[in-house]
Amino acid sequence: MPRKVVQGPIRDKEKTKQKLLAAVGKILRVKGYSGLKVSKIAAVAGFDKKLIYEYFGSTDKLIDEYIKSQDYWSQVNQDVDMDFSDGGHELTKMVVLNQFENLKKNKELQKIILWELSESKPILKKLVEQREEVGEVLFGNISDPYFGGDMAKRHRAIMALIVSGAYYLNLYTGYNANKFCGIDLKTEDGRKEIEEAIVELIDFAYNKKK
């Protein structure tokens, strides 16, 4: 007689984990970070809350895994197949433009960034540190050796302004208004203007080396 296969969350652990992660995203999108309570997450996912502890260890670890899955810079492929003899010039344009577009589409990530700006929590501090680690790999291995010395520091400062601007413009127009400096960022033409400006600024930073 064939053995009966037991169905349910115990058998399909990965599927259950994905549903719990998706529940975090749904709550974050609808209720904000204040709604991320263990009982609420379990109810939205349709499982007993004990599975959160069984599969993730704690609610914070579940939320941490969800945040990392959404954060753009945590997903940047450090092994991208590109020629870095230009000091990361083309790579920089690619990743910053992708960040600008990614944040526009990802409402959950917008909520996470707003959460970072409004509360001090170990889970958020860890995310910030992880982003810095990714940045340090890119700067330390690619652009710093290319620029060298004080120019490398100035390059980092220019990139800080560009990246933070890409964050802010998406958050500002996502929650308060369409226009910034008269540019309608909810139109294709408006976003194209910003994208072209990002490219010009990055080109400017690299042309200082020449």
PDB file of N, CA and C in Angstrom, residues 48-151:
ATOM      1  N   ASP A  48      -0.669  29.388  11.765  1.00  0.00           N
ATOM      2  CA  ASP A  48      -0.475  29.574  13.203  1.00  0.00           C
ATOM      3  C   ASP A  48       0.824  30.352  13.413  1.00  0.00           C
ATOM      4  N   LYS A  49       0.824  31.271  14.357  1.00  0.00           N
ATOM      5  CA  LYS A  49       2.009  32.110  14.580  1.00  0.00           C
ATOM      6  C   LYS A  49       3.228  31.310  15.023  1.00  0.00           C
ATOM      7  N   LYS A  50       3.018  30.093  15.518  1.00  0.00           N
ATOM      8  CA  LYS A  50       4.164  29.287  15.945  1.00  0.00           C
ATOM      9  C   LYS A  50       5.085  28.951  14.765  1.00  0.00           C
ATOM     10  N   LEU A  51       4.522  28.958  13.533  1.00  0.00           N
ATOM     11  CA  LEU A  51       5.347  28.685  12.362  1.00  0.00           C
ATOM     12  C   LEU A  51       6.357  29.805  12.104  1.00  0.00           C
ATOM     13  N   ILE A  52       6.025  31.018  12.526  1.00  0.00           N
ATOM     14  CA  ILE A  52       6.981  32.128  12.392  1.00  0.00           C
ATOM     15  C   ILE A  52       8.223  31.831  13.208  1.00  0.00           C
ATOM     16  N   TYR A  53       8.020  31.356  14.428  1.00  0.00           N
ATOM     17  CA  TYR A  53       9.152  31.023  15.306  1.00  0.00           C
ATOM     18  C   TYR A  53       9.878  29.777  14.819  1.00  0.00           C
ATOM     19  N   GLU A  54       9.119  28.833  14.292  1.00  0.00           N
ATOM     20  CA  GLU A  54       9.714  27.587  13.822  1.00  0.00           C
ATOM     21  C   GLU A  54      10.582  27.798  12.590  1.00  0.00           C
ATOM     22  N   TYR A  55      10.122  28.633  11.661  1.00  0.00           N
ATOM     23  CA  TYR A  55      10.822  28.808  10.399  1.00  0.00           C
ATOM     24  C   TYR A  55      11.805  29.975  10.385  1.00  0.00           C
ATOM     25  N   PHE A  56      11.558  30.979  11.225  1.00  0.00           N
ATOM     26  CA  PHE A  56      12.417  32.167  11.207  1.00  0.00           C
ATOM     27  C   PHE A  56      13.115  32.446  12.533  1.00  0.00           C
ATOM     28  N   GLY A  57      12.616  31.871  13.611  1.00  0.00           N
ATOM     29  CA  GLY A  57      13.224  32.086  14.924  1.00  0.00           C
ATOM     30  C   GLY A  57      12.575  33.189  15.714  1.00  0.00           C
ATOM     31  N   SER A  58      12.116  34.244  15.038  1.00  0.00           N
ATOM     32  CA  SER A  58      11.448  35.361  15.696  1.00  0.00           C
ATOM     33  C   SER A  58      10.767  36.229  14.646  1.00  0.00           C
ATOM     34  N   THR A  59       9.888  37.119  15.106  1.00  0.00           N
ATOM     35  CA  THR A  59       9.234  38.054  14.181  1.00  0.00           C
ATOM     36  C   THR A  59      10.254  38.991  13.561  1.00  0.00           C
ATOM     37  N   ASP A  60      11.217  39.445  14.353  1.00  0.00           N
ATOM     38  CA  ASP A  60      12.242  40.353  13.834  1.00  0.00           C
ATOM     39  C   ASP A  60      13.052  39.708  12.712  1.00  0.00           C
ATOM     40  N   LYS A  61      13.357  38.423  12.853  1.00  0.00           N
ATOM     41  CA  LYS A  61      14.130  37.742  11.812  1.00  0.00           C
ATOM     42  C   LYS A  61      13.304  37.559  10.543  1.00  0.00           C
ATOM     43  N   LEU A  62      12.001  37.340  10.710  1.00  0.00           N
ATOM     44  CA  LEU A  62      11.105  37.265   9.555  1.00  0.00           C
ATOM     45  C   LEU A  62      11.086  38.605   8.827  1.00  0.00           C
ATOM     46  N   ILE A  63      10.908  39.684   9.583  1.00  0.00           N
ATOM     47  CA  ILE A  63      10.876  41.020   8.988  1.00  0.00           C
ATOM     48  C   ILE A  63      12.217  41.361   8.366  1.00  0.00           C
ATOM     49  N   ASP A  64      13.307  40.966   9.027  1.00  0.00           N
ATOM     50  CA  ASP A  64      14.648  41.210   8.508  1.00  0.00           C
ATOM     51  C   ASP A  64      14.834  40.538   7.154  1.00  0.00           C
ATOM     52  N   GLU A  65      14.385  39.297   7.037  1.00  0.00           N
ATOM     53  CA  GLU A  65      14.515  38.580   5.762  1.00  0.00           C
ATOM     54  C   GLU A  65      13.669  39.246   4.678  1.00  0.00           C
ATOM     55  N   TYR A  66      12.486  39.716   5.051  1.00  0.00           N
ATOM     56  CA  TYR A  66      11.637  40.397   4.073  1.00  0.00           C
ATOM     57  C   TYR A  66      12.294  41.690   3.604  1.00  0.00           C
ATOM     58  N   ILE A  67      12.803  42.472   4.540  1.00  0.00           N
ATOM     59  CA  ILE A  67      13.427  43.752   4.193  1.00  0.00           C
ATOM     60  C   ILE A  67      14.598  43.542   3.241  1.00  0.00           C
ATOM     61  N   LYS A  68      15.437  42.552   3.531  1.00  0.00           N
ATOM     62  CA  LYS A  68      16.592  42.281   2.669  1.00  0.00           C
ATOM     63  C   LYS A  68      16.151  41.863   1.266  1.00  0.00           C
ATOM     64  N   SER A  69      15.021  41.158   1.184  1.00  0.00           N
ATOM     65  CA  SER A  69      14.534  40.721  -0.129  1.00  0.00           C
ATOM     66  C   SER A  69      14.026  41.888  -0.968  1.00  0.00           C
ATOM     67  N   GLN A  70      13.673  42.992  -0.323  1.00  0.00           N
ATOM     68  CA  GLN A  70      13.132  44.148  -1.019  1.00  0.00           C
ATOM     69  C   GLN A  70      14.170  45.236  -1.285  1.00  0.00           C
ATOM     70  N   ASP A  71      15.200  45.300  -0.455  1.00  0.00           N
ATOM     71  CA  ASP A  71      16.160  46.395  -0.544  1.00  0.00           C
ATOM     72  C   ASP A  71      17.003  46.295  -1.806  1.00  0.00           C
ATOM     73  N   TYR A  72      17.009  47.356  -2.599  1.00  0.00           N
ATOM     74  CA  TYR A  72      17.706  47.346  -3.885  1.00  0.00           C
ATOM     75  C   TYR A  72      19.198  47.068  -3.733  1.00  0.00           C
ATOM     76  N   TRP A  73      19.858  47.781  -2.825  1.00  0.00           N
ATOM     77  CA  TRP A  73      21.309  47.671  -2.730  1.00  0.00           C
ATOM     78  C   TRP A  73      21.745  46.326  -2.174  1.00  0.00           C
ATOM     79  N   SER A  74      20.862  45.653  -1.424  1.00  0.00           N
ATOM     80  CA  SER A  74      21.196  44.314  -0.932  1.00  0.00           C
ATOM     81  C   SER A  74      21.190  43.289  -2.054  1.00  0.00           C
ATOM     82  N   GLN A  75      20.544  43.648  -3.177  1.00  0.00           N
ATOM     83  CA  GLN A  75      20.426  42.715  -4.300  1.00  0.00           C
ATOM     84  C   GLN A  75      21.409  43.011  -5.434  1.00  0.00           C
ATOM     85  N   VAL A  76      22.188  44.094  -5.299  1.00  0.00           N
ATOM     86  CA  VAL A  76      23.137  44.431  -6.361  1.00  0.00           C
ATOM     87  C   VAL A  76      24.154  43.309  -6.518  1.00  0.00           C
ATOM     88  N   ASN A  77      24.306  42.824  -7.731  1.00  0.00           N
ATOM     89  CA  ASN A  77      25.228  41.733  -8.010  1.00  0.00           C
ATOM     90  C   ASN A  77      26.653  42.269  -8.082  1.00  0.00           C
ATOM     91  N   GLN A  78      27.420  41.923  -7.063  1.00  0.00           N
ATOM     92  CA  GLN A  78      28.797  42.422  -7.011  1.00  0.00           C
ATOM     93  C   GLN A  78      29.701  41.722  -8.023  1.00  0.00           C
ATOM     94  N   ASP A  79      29.209  40.646  -8.624  1.00  0.00           N
ATOM     95  CA  ASP A  79      30.005  39.903  -9.591  1.00  0.00           C
ATOM     96  C   ASP A  79      29.566  40.197 -11.028  1.00  0.00           C
ATOM     97  N   VAL A  80      28.928  41.346 -11.233  1.00  0.00           N
ATOM     98  CA  VAL A  80      28.435  41.687 -12.562  1.00  0.00           C
ATOM     99  C   VAL A  80      29.591  41.665 -13.570  1.00  0.00           C
ATOM    100  N   ASP A  81      29.318  41.120 -14.734  1.00  0.00           N
ATOM    101  CA  ASP A  81      30.350  40.944 -15.753  1.00  0.00           C
ATOM    102  C   ASP A  81      30.501  42.223 -16.574  1.00  0.00           C
ATOM    103  N   MET A  82      31.401  43.099 -16.112  1.00  0.00           N
ATOM    104  CA  MET A  82      31.649  44.355 -16.801  1.00  0.00           C
ATOM    105  C   MET A  82      33.130  44.676 -16.757  1.00  0.00           C
ATOM    106  N   ASP A  83      33.560  45.515 -17.671  1.00  0.00           N
ATOM    107  CA  ASP A  83      34.943  45.984 -17.703  1.00  0.00           C
ATOM    108  C   ASP A  83      35.061  47.165 -16.739  1.00  0.00           C
ATOM    109  N   PHE A  84      35.876  47.001 -15.688  1.00  0.00           N
ATOM    110  CA  PHE A  84      35.998  48.045 -14.672  1.00  0.00           C
ATOM    111  C   PHE A  84      37.216  48.935 -14.884  1.00  0.00           C
ATOM    112  N   SER A  85      37.810  48.878 -16.075  1.00  0.00           N
ATOM    113  CA  SER A  85      38.966  49.734 -16.344  1.00  0.00           C
ATOM    114  C   SER A  85      38.586  51.211 -16.364  1.00  0.00           C
ATOM    115  N   ASP A  86      37.260  51.492 -16.481  1.00  0.00           N
ATOM    116  CA  ASP A  86      36.775  52.878 -16.455  1.00  0.00           C
ATOM    117  C   ASP A  86      36.475  53.344 -15.039  1.00  0.00           C
ATOM    118  N   GLY A  87      36.899  52.548 -14.043  1.00  0.00           N
ATOM    119  CA  GLY A  87      36.671  52.930 -12.652  1.00  0.00           C
ATOM    120  C   GLY A  87      35.230  52.761 -12.213  1.00  0.00           C
ATOM    121  N   GLY A  88      34.468  51.979 -12.950  1.00  0.00           N
ATOM    122  CA  GLY A  88      33.067  51.761 -12.586  1.00  0.00           C
ATOM    123  C   GLY A  88      32.122  52.800 -13.151  1.00  0.00           C
ATOM    124  N   HIS A  89      32.582  53.569 -14.141  1.00  0.00           N
ATOM    125  CA  HIS A  89      31.776  54.643 -14.725  1.00  0.00           C
ATOM    126  C   HIS A  89      30.435  54.112 -15.255  1.00  0.00           C
ATOM    127  N   GLU A  90      30.483  53.110 -16.117  1.00  0.00           N
ATOM    128  CA  GLU A  90      29.248  52.571 -16.698  1.00  0.00           C
ATOM    129  C   GLU A  90      28.426  51.797 -15.669  1.00  0.00           C
ATOM    130  N   LEU A  91      29.106  51.076 -14.780  1.00  0.00           N
ATOM    131  CA  LEU A  91      28.407  50.346 -13.716  1.00  0.00           C
ATOM    132  C   LEU A  91      27.634  51.306 -12.821  1.00  0.00           C
ATOM    133  N   THR A  92      28.254  52.437 -12.489  1.00  0.00           N
ATOM    134  CA  THR A  92      27.609  53.418 -11.620  1.00  0.00           C
ATOM    135  C   THR A  92      26.335  53.951 -12.258  1.00  0.00           C
ATOM    136  N   LYS A  93      26.392  54.294 -13.538  1.00  0.00           N
ATOM    137  CA  LYS A  93      25.185  54.774 -14.221  1.00  0.00           C
ATOM    138  C   LYS A  93      24.094  53.712 -14.214  1.00  0.00           C
ATOM    139  N   MET A  94      24.476  52.477 -14.448  1.00  0.00           N
ATOM    140  CA  MET A  94      23.502  51.396 -14.501  1.00  0.00           C
ATOM    141  C   MET A  94      22.808  51.183 -13.156  1.00  0.00           C
ATOM    142  N   VAL A  95      23.602  51.093 -12.082  1.00  0.00           N
ATOM    143  CA  VAL A  95      22.990  50.757 -10.793  1.00  0.00           C
ATOM    144  C   VAL A  95      22.173  51.920 -10.227  1.00  0.00           C
ATOM    145  N   VAL A  96      22.618  53.171 -10.447  1.00  0.00           N
ATOM    146  CA  VAL A  96      21.860  54.308  -9.911  1.00  0.00           C
ATOM    147  C   VAL A  96      20.555  54.504 -10.685  1.00  0.00           C
ATOM    148  N   LEU A  97      20.597  54.365 -11.991  1.00  0.00           N
ATOM    149  CA  LEU A  97      19.364  54.472 -12.780  1.00  0.00           C
ATOM    150  C   LEU A  97      18.391  53.348 -12.427  1.00  0.00           C
ATOM    151  N   ASN A  98      18.917  52.154 -12.201  1.00  0.00           N
ATOM    152  CA  ASN A  98      18.067  51.039 -11.786  1.00  0.00           C
ATOM    153  C   ASN A  98      17.462  51.281 -10.409  1.00  0.00           C
ATOM    154  N   GLN A  99      18.259  51.879  -9.518  1.00  0.00           N
ATOM    155  CA  GLN A  99      17.749  52.206  -8.190  1.00  0.00           C
ATOM    156  C   GLN A  99      16.596  53.195  -8.282  1.00  0.00           C
ATOM    157  N   PHE A 100      16.767  54.222  -9.124  1.00  0.00           N
ATOM    158  CA  PHE A 100      15.753  55.259  -9.299  1.00  0.00           C
ATOM    159  C   PHE A 100      14.433  54.645  -9.786  1.00  0.00           C
ATOM    160  N   GLU A 101      14.523  53.726 -10.722  1.00  0.00           N
ATOM    161  CA  GLU A 101      13.325  53.083 -11.264  1.00  0.00           C
ATOM    162  C   GLU A 101      12.747  52.061 -10.298  1.00  0.00           C
ATOM    163  N   ASN A 102      13.616  51.314  -9.637  1.00  0.00           N
ATOM    164  CA  ASN A 102      13.170  50.287  -8.694  1.00  0.00           C
ATOM    165  C   ASN A 102      12.356  50.881  -7.556  1.00  0.00           C
ATOM    166  N   LEU A 103      12.818  51.994  -7.016  1.00  0.00           N
ATOM    167  CA  LEU A 103      12.125  52.597  -5.887  1.00  0.00           C
ATOM    168  C   LEU A 103      10.763  53.150  -6.278  1.00  0.00           C
ATOM    169  N   LYS A 104      10.645  53.611  -7.502  1.00  0.00           N
ATOM    170  CA  LYS A 104       9.350  54.100  -7.974  1.00  0.00           C
ATOM    171  C   LYS A 104       8.310  52.983  -7.934  1.00  0.00           C
ATOM    172  N   LYS A 105       8.695  51.788  -8.340  1.00  0.00           N
ATOM    173  CA  LYS A 105       7.772  50.662  -8.449  1.00  0.00           C
ATOM    174  C   LYS A 105       7.525  49.963  -7.122  1.00  0.00           C
ATOM    175  N   ASN A 106       8.504  49.982  -6.237  1.00  0.00           N
ATOM    176  CA  ASN A 106       8.435  49.181  -5.016  1.00  0.00           C
ATOM    177  C   ASN A 106       7.892  49.993  -3.842  1.00  0.00           C
ATOM    178  N   LYS A 107       6.576  49.943  -3.647  1.00  0.00           N
ATOM    179  CA  LYS A 107       5.941  50.710  -2.579  1.00  0.00           C
ATOM    180  C   LYS A 107       6.349  50.199  -1.204  1.00  0.00           C
ATOM    181  N   GLU A 108       6.605  48.885  -1.106  1.00  0.00           N
ATOM    182  CA  GLU A 108       7.038  48.329   0.167  1.00  0.00           C
ATOM    183  C   GLU A 108       8.398  48.884   0.564  1.00  0.00           C
ATOM    184  N   LEU A 109       9.308  49.010  -0.415  1.00  0.00           N
ATOM    185  CA  LEU A 109      10.626  49.567  -0.117  1.00  0.00           C
ATOM    186  C   LEU A 109      10.508  51.030   0.287  1.00  0.00           C
ATOM    187  N   GLN A 110       9.591  51.766  -0.325  1.00  0.00           N
ATOM    188  CA  GLN A 110       9.357  53.148   0.089  1.00  0.00           C
ATOM    189  C   GLN A 110       8.960  53.201   1.561  1.00  0.00           C
ATOM    190  N   LYS A 111       8.083  52.282   1.966  1.00  0.00           N
ATOM    191  CA  LYS A 111       7.667  52.229   3.371  1.00  0.00           C
ATOM    192  C   LYS A 111       8.845  51.904   4.283  1.00  0.00           C
ATOM    193  N   ILE A 112       9.701  50.985   3.834  1.00  0.00           N
ATOM    194  CA  ILE A 112      10.855  50.598   4.634  1.00  0.00           C
ATOM    195  C   ILE A 112      11.792  51.789   4.839  1.00  0.00           C
ATOM    196  N   ILE A 113      12.033  52.558   3.790  1.00  0.00           N
ATOM    197  CA  ILE A 113      12.930  53.711   3.903  1.00  0.00           C
ATOM    198  C   ILE A 113      12.335  54.769   4.827  1.00  0.00           C
ATOM    199  N   LEU A 114      11.027  54.998   4.714  1.00  0.00           N
ATOM    200  CA  LEU A 114      10.379  55.932   5.637  1.00  0.00           C
ATOM    201  C   LEU A 114      10.488  55.440   7.071  1.00  0.00           C
ATOM    202  N   TRP A 115      10.386  54.151   7.251  1.00  0.00           N
ATOM    203  CA  TRP A 115      10.542  53.544   8.576  1.00  0.00           C
ATOM    204  C   TRP A 115      11.945  53.812   9.112  1.00  0.00           C
ATOM    205  N   GLU A 116      12.955  53.644   8.255  1.00  0.00           N
ATOM    206  CA  GLU A 116      14.337  53.911   8.652  1.00  0.00           C
ATOM    207  C   GLU A 116      14.517  55.343   9.141  1.00  0.00           C
ATOM    208  N   LEU A 117      13.819  56.274   8.482  1.00  0.00           N
ATOM    209  CA  LEU A 117      13.976  57.693   8.800  1.00  0.00           C
ATOM    210  C   LEU A 117      13.232  58.119  10.055  1.00  0.00           C
ATOM    211  N   SER A 118      12.272  57.291  10.487  1.00  0.00           N
ATOM    212  CA  SER A 118      11.426  57.700  11.608  1.00  0.00           C
ATOM    213  C   SER A 118      11.662  56.925  12.899  1.00  0.00           C
ATOM    214  N   GLU A 119      12.354  55.786  12.823  1.00  0.00           N
ATOM    215  CA  GLU A 119      12.580  54.986  14.027  1.00  0.00           C
ATOM    216  C   GLU A 119      13.999  54.445  14.048  1.00  0.00           C
ATOM    217  N   SER A 120      14.501  54.244  15.278  1.00  0.00           N
ATOM    218  CA  SER A 120      15.807  53.629  15.455  1.00  0.00           C
ATOM    219  C   SER A 120      15.595  52.218  15.993  1.00  0.00           C
ATOM    220  N   LYS A 121      15.842  51.240  15.154  1.00  0.00           N
ATOM    221  CA  LYS A 121      15.651  49.845  15.538  1.00  0.00           C
ATOM    222  C   LYS A 121      16.843  49.026  15.053  1.00  0.00           C
ATOM    223  N   PRO A 122      17.244  48.012  15.821  1.00  0.00           N
ATOM    224  CA  PRO A 122      18.381  47.174  15.399  1.00  0.00           C
ATOM    225  C   PRO A 122      18.195  46.572  14.015  1.00  0.00           C
ATOM    226  N   ILE A 123      16.978  46.164  13.695  1.00  0.00           N
ATOM    227  CA  ILE A 123      16.702  45.535  12.404  1.00  0.00           C
ATOM    228  C   ILE A 123      16.956  46.505  11.251  1.00  0.00           C
ATOM    229  N   LEU A 124      16.678  47.796  11.471  1.00  0.00           N
ATOM    230  CA  LEU A 124      16.890  48.803  10.431  1.00  0.00           C
ATOM    231  C   LEU A 124      18.356  49.233  10.379  1.00  0.00           C
ATOM    232  N   LYS A 125      18.982  49.304  11.541  1.00  0.00           N
ATOM    233  CA  LYS A 125      20.407  49.629  11.585  1.00  0.00           C
ATOM    234  C   LYS A 125      21.211  48.571  10.838  1.00  0.00           C
ATOM    235  N   LYS A 126      20.804  47.323  10.990  1.00  0.00           N
ATOM    236  CA  LYS A 126      21.484  46.225  10.302  1.00  0.00           C
ATOM    237  C   LYS A 126      21.371  46.384   8.787  1.00  0.00           C
ATOM    238  N   LEU A 127      20.184  46.794   8.314  1.00  0.00           N
ATOM    239  CA  LEU A 127      19.984  46.989   6.886  1.00  0.00           C
ATOM    240  C   LEU A 127      20.887  48.102   6.362  1.00  0.00           C
ATOM    241  N   VAL A 128      20.961  49.198   7.104  1.00  0.00           N
ATOM    242  CA  VAL A 128      21.818  50.322   6.706  1.00  0.00           C
ATOM    243  C   VAL A 128      23.274  49.873   6.623  1.00  0.00           C
ATOM    244  N   GLU A 129      23.697  49.082   7.609  1.00  0.00           N
ATOM    245  CA  GLU A 129      25.073  48.593   7.624  1.00  0.00           C
ATOM    246  C   GLU A 129      25.342  47.675   6.432  1.00  0.00           C
ATOM    247  N   GLN A 130      24.348  46.869   6.069  1.00  0.00           N
ATOM    248  CA  GLN A 130      24.512  45.976   4.916  1.00  0.00           C
ATOM    249  C   GLN A 130      24.650  46.770   3.625  1.00  0.00           C
ATOM    250  N   ARG A 131      23.873  47.854   3.502  1.00  0.00           N
ATOM    251  CA  ARG A 131      23.998  48.715   2.328  1.00  0.00           C
ATOM    252  C   ARG A 131      25.404  49.318   2.248  1.00  0.00           C
ATOM    253  N   GLU A 132      25.899  49.763   3.402  1.00  0.00           N
ATOM    254  CA  GLU A 132      27.229  50.359   3.428  1.00  0.00           C
ATOM    255  C   GLU A 132      28.299  49.342   3.049  1.00  0.00           C
ATOM    256  N   GLU A 133      28.085  48.094   3.443  1.00  0.00           N
ATOM    257  CA  GLU A 133      29.049  47.043   3.096  1.00  0.00           C
ATOM    258  C   GLU A 133      29.103  46.839   1.586  1.00  0.00           C
ATOM    259  N   VAL A 134      27.921  46.852   0.947  1.00  0.00           N
ATOM    260  CA  VAL A 134      27.877  46.725  -0.513  1.00  0.00           C
ATOM    261  C   VAL A 134      28.585  47.915  -1.157  1.00  0.00           C
ATOM    262  N   GLY A 135      28.288  49.113  -0.664  1.00  0.00           N
ATOM    263  CA  GLY A 135      28.919  50.320  -1.194  1.00  0.00           C
ATOM    264  C   GLY A 135      30.424  50.291  -1.025  1.00  0.00           C
ATOM    265  N   GLU A 136      30.874  49.789   0.127  1.00  0.00           N
ATOM    266  CA  GLU A 136      32.307  49.744   0.392  1.00  0.00           C
ATOM    267  C   GLU A 136      33.020  48.805  -0.570  1.00  0.00           C
ATOM    268  N   VAL A 137      32.362  47.709  -0.934  1.00  0.00           N
ATOM    269  CA  VAL A 137      32.950  46.793  -1.914  1.00  0.00           C
ATOM    270  C   VAL A 137      33.110  47.496  -3.262  1.00  0.00           C
ATOM    271  N   LEU A 138      32.053  48.212  -3.672  1.00  0.00           N
ATOM    272  CA  LEU A 138      32.098  48.905  -4.964  1.00  0.00           C
ATOM    273  C   LEU A 138      33.115  50.046  -4.964  1.00  0.00           C
ATOM    274  N   PHE A 139      33.082  50.853  -3.896  1.00  0.00           N
ATOM    275  CA  PHE A 139      34.027  51.967  -3.821  1.00  0.00           C
ATOM    276  C   PHE A 139      35.461  51.457  -3.646  1.00  0.00           C
ATOM    277  N   GLY A 140      35.632  50.592  -2.634  1.00  0.00           N
ATOM    278  CA  GLY A 140      36.977  50.148  -2.279  1.00  0.00           C
ATOM    279  C   GLY A 140      37.689  49.372  -3.358  1.00  0.00           C
ATOM    280  N   ASN A 141      36.945  48.605  -4.131  1.00  0.00           N
ATOM    281  CA  ASN A 141      37.571  47.747  -5.145  1.00  0.00           C
ATOM    282  C   ASN A 141      37.578  48.334  -6.551  1.00  0.00           C
ATOM    283  N   ILE A 142      36.705  49.317  -6.797  1.00  0.00           N
ATOM    284  CA  ILE A 142      36.580  49.807  -8.172  1.00  0.00           C
ATOM    285  C   ILE A 142      36.917  51.291  -8.304  1.00  0.00           C
ATOM    286  N   SER A 143      36.110  52.162  -7.667  1.00  0.00           N
ATOM    287  CA  SER A 143      36.290  53.597  -7.913  1.00  0.00           C
ATOM    288  C   SER A 143      37.445  54.217  -7.119  1.00  0.00           C
ATOM    289  N   ASP A 144      37.656  53.800  -5.865  1.00  0.00           N
ATOM    290  CA  ASP A 144      38.748  54.390  -5.074  1.00  0.00           C
ATOM    291  C   ASP A 144      40.107  54.199  -5.738  1.00  0.00           C
ATOM    292  N   PRO A 145      40.444  52.977  -6.189  1.00  0.00           N
ATOM    293  CA  PRO A 145      41.751  52.806  -6.846  1.00  0.00           C
ATOM    294  C   PRO A 145      41.853  53.623  -8.139  1.00  0.00           C
ATOM    295  N   TYR A 146      40.734  53.825  -8.793  1.00  0.00           N
ATOM    296  CA  TYR A 146      40.724  54.571 -10.060  1.00  0.00           C
ATOM    297  C   TYR A 146      41.001  56.058  -9.818  1.00  0.00           C
ATOM    298  N   PHE A 147      40.329  56.631  -8.811  1.00  0.00           N
ATOM    299  CA  PHE A 147      40.488  58.068  -8.534  1.00  0.00           C
ATOM    300  C   PHE A 147      41.703  58.340  -7.646  1.00  0.00           C
ATOM    301  N   GLY A 148      41.792  57.599  -6.547  1.00  0.00           N
ATOM    302  CA  GLY A 148      42.904  57.770  -5.624  1.00  0.00           C
ATOM    303  C   GLY A 148      42.796  59.005  -4.742  1.00  0.00           C
ATOM    304  N   GLY A 149      43.271  58.895  -3.518  1.00  0.00           N
ATOM    305  CA  GLY A 149      43.393  60.013  -2.584  1.00  0.00           C
ATOM    306  C   GLY A 149      42.147  60.856  -2.393  1.00  0.00           C
ATOM    307  N   ASP A 150      42.349  62.185  -2.415  1.00  0.00           N
ATOM    308  CA  ASP A 150      41.257  63.130  -2.186  1.00  0.00           C
ATOM    309  C   ASP A 150      40.180  63.043  -3.269  1.00  0.00           C
ATOM    310  N   MET A 151      40.573  62.704  -4.491  1.00  0.00           N
ATOM    311  CA  MET A 151      39.583  62.593  -5.561  1.00  0.00           C
ATOM    312  C   MET A 151      38.615  61.447  -5.297  1.00  0.00           C
TER     313      MET A 151
END
